[in-house]
Coordinates of C-alpha atoms and ligand atoms in Angstrom, one line a residue:
M1039 CA -1.2 -24.4 -20.7
K1040 CA -3.7 -27.3 -20.9
R1041 CA -1.8 -29.0 -18.1
L1042 CA -2.9 -26.1 -15.8
L1043 CA -6.5 -26.6 -16.5
A1044 CA -6.7 -30.4 -16.4
A1045 CA -6.8 -30.4 -12.6
P1046 CA -8.4 -27.1 -11.6
A1047 CA -5.1 -25.9 -10.5
V1048 CA -5.7 -26.7 -6.9
L1049 CA -3.3 -29.3 -5.7
I1050 CA -3.6 -29.5 -2.0
A1051 CA -0.1 -29.5 -0.9
S1052 CA 0.3 -28.0 2.5
A1053 CA 2.5 -31.0 3.3
L1054 CA 4.9 -30.0 0.6
V1055 CA 5.6 -26.6 2.2
S1056 CA 9.1 -27.1 3.5
L1057 CA 10.5 -23.6 3.2
A1058 CA 12.2 -22.2 6.3
A1059 CA 10.1 -20.3 8.8
P1060 CA 11.5 -17.5 11.0
P1061 CA 12.0 -18.6 14.6
A1062 CA 8.7 -18.4 16.5
E1063 CA 8.5 -15.7 19.2
T1064 CA 8.7 -17.1 22.7
A1065 CA 6.2 -14.8 24.5
P1066 CA 3.0 -13.7 22.7
L1067 CA 3.4 -10.1 21.5
S1068 CA 1.0 -7.4 22.7
H1069 CA -1.0 -5.4 20.2
D1070 CA 1.2 -2.4 20.9
Q1071 CA 4.3 -4.4 20.4
K1072 CA 3.0 -5.8 17.1
L1073 CA 2.0 -2.4 15.8
K1074 CA 5.2 -0.6 16.9
W1075 CA 7.0 -0.7 13.5
F1076 CA 3.8 0.2 11.6
R1077 CA 3.3 3.3 13.8
E1078 CA 6.8 4.3 13.1
A1079 CA 6.9 3.5 9.4
K1080 CA 4.0 5.8 8.1
F1081 CA 4.9 5.3 4.4
G1082 CA 4.9 2.1 2.4
L1083 CA 5.2 0.9 -1.2
F1084 CA 2.4 -1.1 -2.7
I1085 CA 3.1 -3.1 -5.8
H1086 CA 0.5 -4.6 -8.1
W1087 CA 2.2 -6.9 -10.6
G1088 CA 0.8 -9.9 -12.4
L1089 CA -0.2 -11.3 -15.8
Y1090 CA -2.5 -8.3 -16.3
S1091 CA 0.5 -6.2 -17.0
I1092 CA 0.8 -7.9 -20.4
P1093 CA -2.4 -6.7 -22.0
E1094 CA -1.8 -3.2 -20.4
G1095 CA -5.5 -2.4 -20.3
E1096 CA -6.3 -3.5 -23.9
W1097 CA -7.9 -6.8 -25.1
K1098 CA -8.1 -7.9 -28.7
G1099 CA -7.3 -4.4 -29.8
K1100 CA -9.9 -2.6 -27.7
P1101 CA -9.2 -0.5 -24.6
I1102 CA -10.9 -2.0 -21.6
A1103 CA -12.3 0.5 -19.1
G1104 CA -11.5 0.3 -15.4
L1105 CA -8.5 -0.9 -13.4
G1106 CA -5.7 -2.7 -15.3
E1107 CA -5.6 -5.7 -12.9
W1108 CA -9.4 -6.2 -13.4
I1109 CA -9.1 -6.8 -17.2
M1110 CA -10.0 -10.5 -17.0
N1111 CA -13.2 -9.6 -15.2
R1112 CA -14.1 -6.5 -17.2
A1113 CA -13.6 -8.2 -20.6
K1114 CA -15.0 -11.5 -19.3
I1115 CA -12.0 -13.3 -20.6
P1116 CA -12.4 -17.1 -20.2
V1117 CA -9.8 -18.9 -18.0
T1118 CA -8.6 -20.9 -21.0
E1119 CA -7.7 -17.7 -22.8
Y1120 CA -6.4 -15.7 -19.9
E1121 CA -4.1 -18.5 -18.8
K1122 CA -2.2 -18.3 -22.1
L1123 CA -0.7 -15.0 -20.9
A1124 CA 1.5 -17.0 -18.6
A1125 CA 3.5 -18.4 -21.6
Q1126 CA 4.3 -14.8 -22.6
F1127 CA 5.3 -13.6 -19.2
N1128 CA 9.1 -13.1 -19.2
P1129 CA 10.0 -10.0 -17.1
V1130 CA 13.7 -10.2 -17.8
K1131 CA 14.2 -6.5 -16.8
F1132 CA 13.0 -7.3 -13.3
N1133 CA 15.6 -6.5 -10.7
A1134 CA 14.6 -6.9 -7.1
D1135 CA 17.4 -4.7 -5.8
E1136 CA 16.2 -1.8 -8.0
W1137 CA 12.7 -2.1 -6.7
A1138 CA 13.7 -2.3 -3.1
Q1139 CA 16.1 0.6 -3.7
L1140 CA 13.2 2.7 -5.1
A1141 CA 11.3 2.1 -1.9
Q1142 CA 14.3 3.1 0.1
D1143 CA 15.0 6.2 -2.0
A1144 CA 11.4 7.2 -1.6
G1145 CA 11.7 7.0 2.2
M1146 CA 9.2 4.1 2.4
K1147 CA 9.7 1.8 5.3
Y1148 CA 7.6 -1.2 4.1
L1149 CA 6.8 -2.9 0.9
V1150 CA 3.7 -5.0 0.1
I1151 CA 3.4 -6.9 -3.2
T1152 CA 0.7 -8.9 -4.9
S1153 CA 1.5 -12.6 -4.3
K1154 CA -1.9 -13.5 -5.9
H1155 CA -4.4 -11.0 -7.1
H1156 CA -8.0 -11.8 -8.1
D1157 CA -6.9 -13.4 -11.4
G1158 CA -5.6 -16.3 -9.3
F1159 CA -2.1 -16.3 -10.7
A1160 CA 0.6 -16.8 -8.0
M1161 CA 3.6 -14.5 -8.5
Y1162 CA 5.8 -16.8 -6.5
H1163 CA 6.8 -20.5 -6.7
S1164 CA 3.8 -22.2 -5.2
A1165 CA 3.6 -26.0 -4.6
V1166 CA -0.1 -25.6 -4.2
S1167 CA -1.0 -24.6 -7.7
K1168 CA 1.1 -24.9 -10.9
Y1169 CA -0.6 -21.6 -12.0
N1170 CA 2.4 -19.6 -10.8
I1171 CA 5.3 -17.6 -12.2
Y1172 CA 7.9 -20.2 -11.6
D1173 CA 6.1 -23.2 -13.2
A1174 CA 3.9 -21.6 -15.8
T1175 CA 6.2 -19.0 -17.4
P1176 CA 9.4 -18.9 -19.3
F1177 CA 10.8 -16.6 -16.6
H1178 CA 11.2 -19.6 -14.3
R1179 CA 12.2 -17.5 -11.3
D1180 CA 10.5 -16.6 -8.0
P1181 CA 10.6 -12.7 -8.0
L1182 CA 9.0 -12.5 -4.5
K1183 CA 11.9 -14.5 -3.0
E1184 CA 14.3 -12.2 -4.7
L1185 CA 12.4 -9.1 -3.5
A1186 CA 12.2 -10.4 0.1
A1187 CA 16.0 -10.7 0.2
A1188 CA 16.5 -7.3 -1.4
C1189 CA 14.2 -5.7 1.2
A1190 CA 15.9 -7.5 4.0
R1191 CA 19.3 -6.2 2.8
R1192 CA 17.9 -2.6 3.1
H1193 CA 15.9 -3.2 6.4
I1194 CA 12.7 -2.6 4.5
K1195 CA 9.8 -4.6 6.0
F1196 CA 8.3 -7.0 3.5
G1197 CA 4.6 -8.0 3.2
F1198 CA 2.2 -9.8 0.9
Y1199 CA -1.1 -8.8 -0.7
Y1200 CA -3.2 -12.0 -1.1
S1201 CA -6.7 -12.1 -2.6
Q1202 CA -8.2 -14.6 -0.3
A1203 CA -11.8 -14.7 -1.6
Q1204 CA -11.8 -13.7 -5.3
D1205 CA -10.0 -16.1 -7.5
W1206 CA -11.2 -16.0 -11.1
H1207 CA -9.1 -19.0 -12.1
E1208 CA -10.7 -21.4 -9.7
P1209 CA -14.2 -23.0 -10.2
N1210 CA -15.0 -22.5 -6.5
G1211 CA -13.3 -19.2 -5.9
A1212 CA -15.4 -16.0 -5.7
G1213 CA -15.9 -13.7 -8.7
N1214 CA -15.7 -15.6 -11.9
T1215 CA -19.3 -16.0 -12.9
W1216 CA -18.6 -16.0 -16.7
D1217 CA -16.8 -19.4 -16.6
F1218 CA -18.2 -20.9 -13.4
G1219 CA -21.6 -19.5 -12.7
P1220 CA -23.0 -17.7 -9.7
D1221 CA -20.9 -17.6 -6.5
D1222 CA -23.7 -18.8 -4.3
K1223 CA -23.6 -22.2 -6.1
K1224 CA -19.9 -22.7 -5.4
D1225 CA -18.1 -24.9 -2.9
F1226 CA -16.2 -21.8 -1.5
D1227 CA -14.7 -23.8 1.4
Q1228 CA -13.2 -26.3 -1.1
Y1229 CA -11.4 -23.4 -2.7
L1230 CA -10.3 -21.8 0.6
R1231 CA -9.0 -25.0 2.1
G1232 CA -7.6 -26.3 -1.2
K1233 CA -5.8 -23.2 -2.4
A1234 CA -6.0 -20.0 -0.4
E1235 CA -5.2 -21.3 3.0
P1236 CA -2.3 -23.5 1.9
Q1237 CA -0.9 -20.7 -0.2
V1238 CA -1.0 -18.3 2.7
K1239 CA 0.9 -21.0 4.7
E1240 CA 3.5 -21.1 2.0
L1241 CA 3.9 -17.3 2.0
L1242 CA 4.4 -17.3 5.8
T1243 CA 6.9 -20.1 5.6
G1244 CA 9.4 -19.5 2.8
Y1245 CA 10.0 -15.7 2.7
G1246 CA 11.4 -14.8 6.0
P1247 CA 9.6 -12.4 8.4
I1248 CA 6.5 -11.1 6.8
C1249 CA 5.5 -7.7 8.3
L1250 CA 1.8 -8.0 7.1
I1251 CA -0.6 -9.8 5.0
W1252 CA -2.9 -7.6 3.0
F1253 CA -6.1 -9.5 2.4
D1254 CA -8.7 -7.8 0.1
T1255 CA -12.3 -7.8 -1.1
P1256 CA -13.8 -10.2 1.5
R1257 CA -16.7 -11.6 -0.5
M1258 CA -18.3 -14.6 1.2
M1259 CA -15.9 -14.4 4.1
S1260 CA -17.7 -15.4 7.2
G1261 CA -16.2 -14.8 10.7
E1262 CA -15.3 -18.5 10.8
R1263 CA -13.6 -18.4 7.4
G1264 CA -11.7 -15.3 8.4
Q1265 CA -10.7 -16.9 11.7
R1266 CA -9.1 -19.8 9.8
F1267 CA -6.7 -17.3 8.2
I1268 CA -6.0 -15.6 11.5
D1269 CA -5.1 -19.0 13.0
I1270 CA -2.7 -19.7 10.2
V1271 CA -1.0 -16.3 10.5
H1272 CA -0.8 -16.5 14.3
S1273 CA 0.5 -20.1 14.3
L1274 CA 3.3 -19.4 11.7
Q1275 CA 4.3 -15.8 12.3
P1276 CA 2.6 -14.3 15.3
A1277 CA 4.2 -10.9 14.6
T1278 CA 2.6 -10.6 11.1
L1279 CA -0.1 -7.9 11.0
I1280 CA -3.4 -8.6 9.2
D1281 CA -4.9 -5.6 7.4
G1282 CA -8.6 -4.6 7.6
R1283 CA -10.0 -6.4 4.6
L1284 CA -10.0 -10.1 5.7
G1285 CA -13.7 -10.1 6.5
T1286 CA -13.1 -10.3 10.2
E1287 CA -11.3 -7.9 12.4
G1288 CA -7.7 -7.3 11.5
D1289 CA -4.8 -5.6 13.4
Y1290 CA -5.5 -2.2 11.8
R1291 CA -8.1 -0.5 9.7
S1292 CA -7.9 -0.2 5.9
M1293 CA -9.5 2.9 4.5
G1294 CA -11.2 2.8 1.1
D1295 CA -8.9 3.1 -1.9
N1296 CA -7.6 6.6 -2.2
R1297 CA -10.0 7.7 0.6
I1298 CA -8.3 10.0 3.0
P1299 CA -10.4 10.7 6.1
D1300 CA -11.6 14.2 6.6
S1301 CA -10.4 14.5 10.2
V1302 CA -8.3 12.8 12.8
V1303 CA -9.1 9.1 13.2
K1304 CA -8.1 7.3 16.4
G1305 CA -6.5 3.8 16.2
D1306 CA -4.2 2.3 13.6
W1307 CA -5.1 2.7 10.0
E1308 CA -3.8 3.0 6.4
V1309 CA -4.9 4.5 3.1
P1310 CA -4.0 2.4 0.1
A1311 CA -3.6 4.7 -2.9
T1312 CA -2.6 4.8 -6.5
V1313 CA 0.0 7.1 -8.2
N1314 CA -2.3 7.3 -11.3
H1315 CA -5.8 5.8 -11.6
T1316 CA -5.0 2.1 -11.8
W1317 CA -3.1 -0.4 -9.6
G1318 CA -1.9 -2.8 -12.3
F1319 CA 0.0 -1.3 -15.3
K1320 CA -2.2 0.3 -18.0
K1321 CA -0.4 1.9 -20.9
D1322 CA -2.9 4.7 -21.4
D1323 CA -2.9 5.8 -17.8
T1324 CA -0.2 8.5 -17.5
D1325 CA -2.0 10.9 -15.2
W1326 CA 0.6 10.8 -12.5
K1327 CA 0.2 12.4 -9.1
T1328 CA 2.9 15.0 -8.7
P1329 CA 5.5 14.9 -5.9
E1330 CA 3.8 17.9 -4.3
D1331 CA 0.5 16.2 -4.3
I1332 CA 1.9 12.9 -2.9
T1333 CA 3.8 14.8 -0.2
F1334 CA 0.7 16.7 0.8
K1335 CA -1.3 13.5 1.0
L1336 CA 1.4 11.8 3.1
V1337 CA 1.5 14.7 5.5
D1338 CA -2.3 15.1 5.6
I1339 CA -2.7 11.4 6.4
V1340 CA 0.0 11.4 9.1
S1341 CA -1.6 14.6 10.6
K1342 CA -4.8 12.6 10.9
G1343 CA -3.1 9.6 12.5
G1344 CA -2.6 7.1 9.6
N1345 CA -0.2 5.5 7.2
Y1346 CA 0.0 5.9 3.4
L1347 CA 0.5 2.8 1.3
L1348 CA 1.3 4.1 -2.2
N1349 CA 1.2 1.8 -5.2
V1350 CA 3.2 1.4 -8.4
G1351 CA 2.3 -0.9 -11.3
P1352 CA 5.3 -2.4 -13.0
T1353 CA 5.2 -3.4 -16.7
S1354 CA 5.3 -7.0 -18.0
Q1355 CA 9.1 -6.4 -18.6
G1356 CA 9.5 -5.8 -14.8
I1357 CA 10.0 -2.0 -15.1
I1358 CA 8.4 0.4 -12.7
P1359 CA 7.3 3.3 -14.9
Q1360 CA 9.9 6.1 -14.9
P1361 CA 7.5 8.9 -14.0
S1362 CA 6.3 7.1 -10.9
Q1363 CA 9.9 6.4 -9.9
D1364 CA 10.9 10.1 -10.4
N1365 CA 8.0 11.4 -8.5
L1366 CA 8.6 9.0 -5.6
R1367 CA 12.3 9.8 -5.4
E1368 CA 11.4 13.5 -5.2
V1369 CA 9.2 12.7 -2.2
G1370 CA 12.1 10.8 -0.8
R1371 CA 14.3 13.9 -1.2
W1372 CA 11.8 15.9 0.9
L1373 CA 11.6 13.1 3.5
K1374 CA 15.4 13.1 3.9
I1375 CA 15.2 16.7 5.1
N1376 CA 11.9 16.5 6.9
G1377 CA 11.5 12.9 7.9
E1378 CA 11.6 13.6 11.6
A1379 CA 8.2 15.2 11.2
I1380 CA 6.8 12.1 9.6
Y1381 CA 8.3 8.8 11.0
G1382 CA 6.7 7.9 14.3
A1383 CA 4.8 11.2 14.4
G1384 CA 1.3 11.6 15.9
P1385 CA -1.7 13.5 14.7
T1386 CA -2.5 17.2 14.9
P1387 CA -3.7 18.5 18.3
F1388 CA -5.8 21.1 16.5
G1389 CA -8.0 19.9 13.6
D1390 CA -9.5 23.2 12.6
E1391 CA -6.9 23.6 10.0
L1392 CA -8.0 20.5 8.0
G1393 CA -11.3 21.9 6.5
A1394 CA -14.6 20.2 5.9
P1395 CA -16.6 18.4 3.2
D1396 CA -19.0 20.5 1.2
P1397 CA -22.4 18.7 1.3
T1398 CA -23.6 20.6 -1.8
A1399 CA -20.7 19.7 -4.2
K1400 CA -19.9 16.1 -5.4
D1401 CA -16.8 14.8 -7.1
K1402 CA -16.9 12.3 -10.1
Q1403 CA -17.3 9.4 -7.7
G1404 CA -20.3 11.1 -6.0
N1405 CA -18.4 11.9 -2.8
P1406 CA -18.7 15.4 -1.3
V1407 CA -15.9 17.7 -2.4
F1408 CA -13.6 18.4 0.5
H1409 CA -12.5 22.0 1.1
A1410 CA -9.2 22.3 2.8
K1411 CA -9.2 25.2 5.2
T1412 CA -5.5 26.1 5.4
D1413 CA -2.3 25.3 3.5
W1414 CA -0.6 23.9 6.5
R1415 CA -0.7 20.6 8.4
C1416 CA 0.5 19.7 11.9
T1417 CA 2.2 16.5 13.1
T1418 CA 3.5 15.9 16.6
K1419 CA 6.1 14.2 18.8
P1420 CA 6.4 14.6 22.5
G1421 CA 7.5 18.3 23.1
K1422 CA 7.3 19.2 19.4
L1423 CA 4.7 20.5 17.0
Y1424 CA 5.7 20.2 13.3
I1425 CA 4.0 22.7 11.1
H1426 CA 4.2 21.7 7.5
L1427 CA 3.8 24.9 5.4
F1428 CA 2.7 24.1 1.9
K1429 CA 2.3 27.7 1.0
W1430 CA 5.0 30.0 2.4
P1431 CA 3.3 32.7 4.6
E1432 CA 4.4 36.3 4.0
G1433 CA 6.4 37.5 7.0
S1434 CA 4.9 35.4 9.8
F1435 CA 3.0 32.3 10.7
E1436 CA 0.2 32.7 13.3
L1437 CA -1.7 30.2 15.5
T1438 CA -4.7 31.3 17.4
K1439 CA -5.0 28.4 19.7
A1440 CA -1.4 27.7 20.5
P1441 CA -0.3 25.5 23.4
A1442 CA 1.2 27.5 26.3
G1443 CA 4.9 27.8 26.8
V1444 CA 6.3 27.7 23.2
K1445 CA 9.9 28.9 23.7
K1446 CA 11.7 27.9 20.6
A1447 CA 10.9 27.8 16.9
Y1448 CA 13.1 26.7 14.0
L1449 CA 12.9 25.5 10.4
L1450 CA 14.2 22.1 9.2
T1451 CA 16.6 22.6 6.3
G1452 CA 18.6 19.4 6.2
K1453 CA 21.7 21.5 7.0
G1454 CA 21.0 22.4 10.5
H1455 CA 18.1 24.4 11.9
V1456 CA 17.2 28.0 11.0
S1457 CA 15.8 29.6 14.1
A1458 CA 12.8 31.9 14.1
K1459 CA 11.5 34.5 16.5
V1460 CA 8.4 33.5 18.5
R1461 CA 6.0 35.9 20.2
Q1462 CA 3.2 34.4 22.4
Q1463 CA 0.4 36.2 24.0
G1464 CA -2.2 34.1 25.7
D1465 CA -3.5 31.6 23.1
S1466 CA -2.1 33.4 20.1
L1467 CA 1.4 32.8 18.8
K1468 CA 3.3 34.5 16.0
V1469 CA 6.5 33.2 14.4
T1470 CA 8.5 35.6 12.3
L1471 CA 9.7 33.8 9.2
P1472 CA 12.5 34.5 6.6
A1473 CA 11.4 36.1 3.3
T1474 CA 11.7 32.8 1.3
A1475 CA 10.8 29.2 2.0
P1476 CA 13.8 26.9 2.7
E1477 CA 12.1 24.1 0.8
K1478 CA 10.0 24.2 -2.4
I1479 CA 7.5 21.4 -1.6
A1480 CA 6.8 22.2 2.0
S1481 CA 8.9 23.8 4.8
V1482 CA 8.6 22.4 8.3
L1483 CA 8.5 24.8 11.2
V1484 CA 9.2 23.1 14.5
L1485 CA 7.7 24.6 17.7
E1486 CA 9.1 23.3 20.9
T1487 CA 6.5 22.8 23.6
P1488 CA 6.8 21.7 27.2
V1489 CA 6.6 17.9 27.4
K1490 CA 3.5 16.9 29.4
Ligands
FHN1205 O1 -10.2 -5.1 -6.4 C1 -9.0 -4.6 -5.7 C2 -8.2 -3.7 -6.6 O2 -7.8 -4.4 -7.8 C3 -6.9 -3.3 -5.8 O3 -6.2 -4.5 -5.5 C4 -7.3 -2.6 -4.6 C5 -6.2 -2.1 -3.7 O4 -6.7 -1.6 -2.5 N1 -8.2 -3.4 -3.8 C6 -9.4 -3.9 -4.5 C7 -10.5 -2.9 -4.6 O5 -10.6 -2.2 -3.4

């Protein structure tokens, strides 16, 4: 690995980028046109995969607290040592079609994978820096190219995570103070122009249509620096969305990690979230969210107007942990029956059902504990209210502020509709339900309303 350190792994090579770009759009797309697929999709698969999956949360026999992909930073591992992981990285069990198939089985409509995380290691064949999976590992393959093709075969939109500011491998990247000293003494623009910007160009040139670029942790990102990335994206793939963590305004808002807003939020937004407590694989983190919990969170987010980008952390062998696969597939089973209430659905017209934060009680992170008010959530489409019942009500479901003119009610079952009797008096509405729920995770009751 000495070769990689000799030149600080930044070989300016934008001129070498010769990978085929998708045809440029003829007319500029409006914001609504660009966001159309995102508003329809609602549910995406996030994948954090990199060298950090080799130590699995442990360094020199000691468990390292915190997120798996942060091990280099948390254990203050020198670049010269961390780099050596590349020689061990040989994920022979990686199968792009299996990963894309998981996304499809889970009912996810887009997939976003780490092309370079804060450790600076490119998970694709980069001509800009030899510190990449093709040149620096025995694997000698470009898994992101394989994954782009596998997603395209399944009509799953494909996007890249790219850590634009933090790069712990580079002397002038943000974040590595243990090897390279304080960030404010660095020539950050040398790093941006020499590595990050040309790598983003590569990603937008050689992997077909990229649905979005997911920038992250915008340390030291001024408006002008952010604009340079926007210009690159707009010039190469004008339809590509930019998330909310570039450091200057993106195409949609990124909420905090695992932070679901308390109430309806207008505009386009997304919650990035984990299925356990880490993004990158960690062997001792087996506290998986259940399919019931994931489904509730998905419905809750959609009922507030957002998208859910849910992460898996594959192992260094290239395997997505089986429990996360099983749990996601169970959510996919639910979506097969109830997907019409999710994809392209809008937020609740009510809001009272959501609940409120309790200012007197704090969780482990110091955030107010949120008290949900009801066990149901509502999503919408023109002429339809979808009531997602997470707890089956005994006998009937009642609304006190129902819209006028509800004539028809039925349950989604996957095998046709089961109709239910509706009685409406003024604002209040009562739907008589069968004794047992048609679906174990959540049954969806559809109320047909006059289209305005
Ligand atoms: O530092 C990263 C973290 O490793 C992970 O990639 C998450 C995903 O949203 N983003 C940053 C922390 O917010």
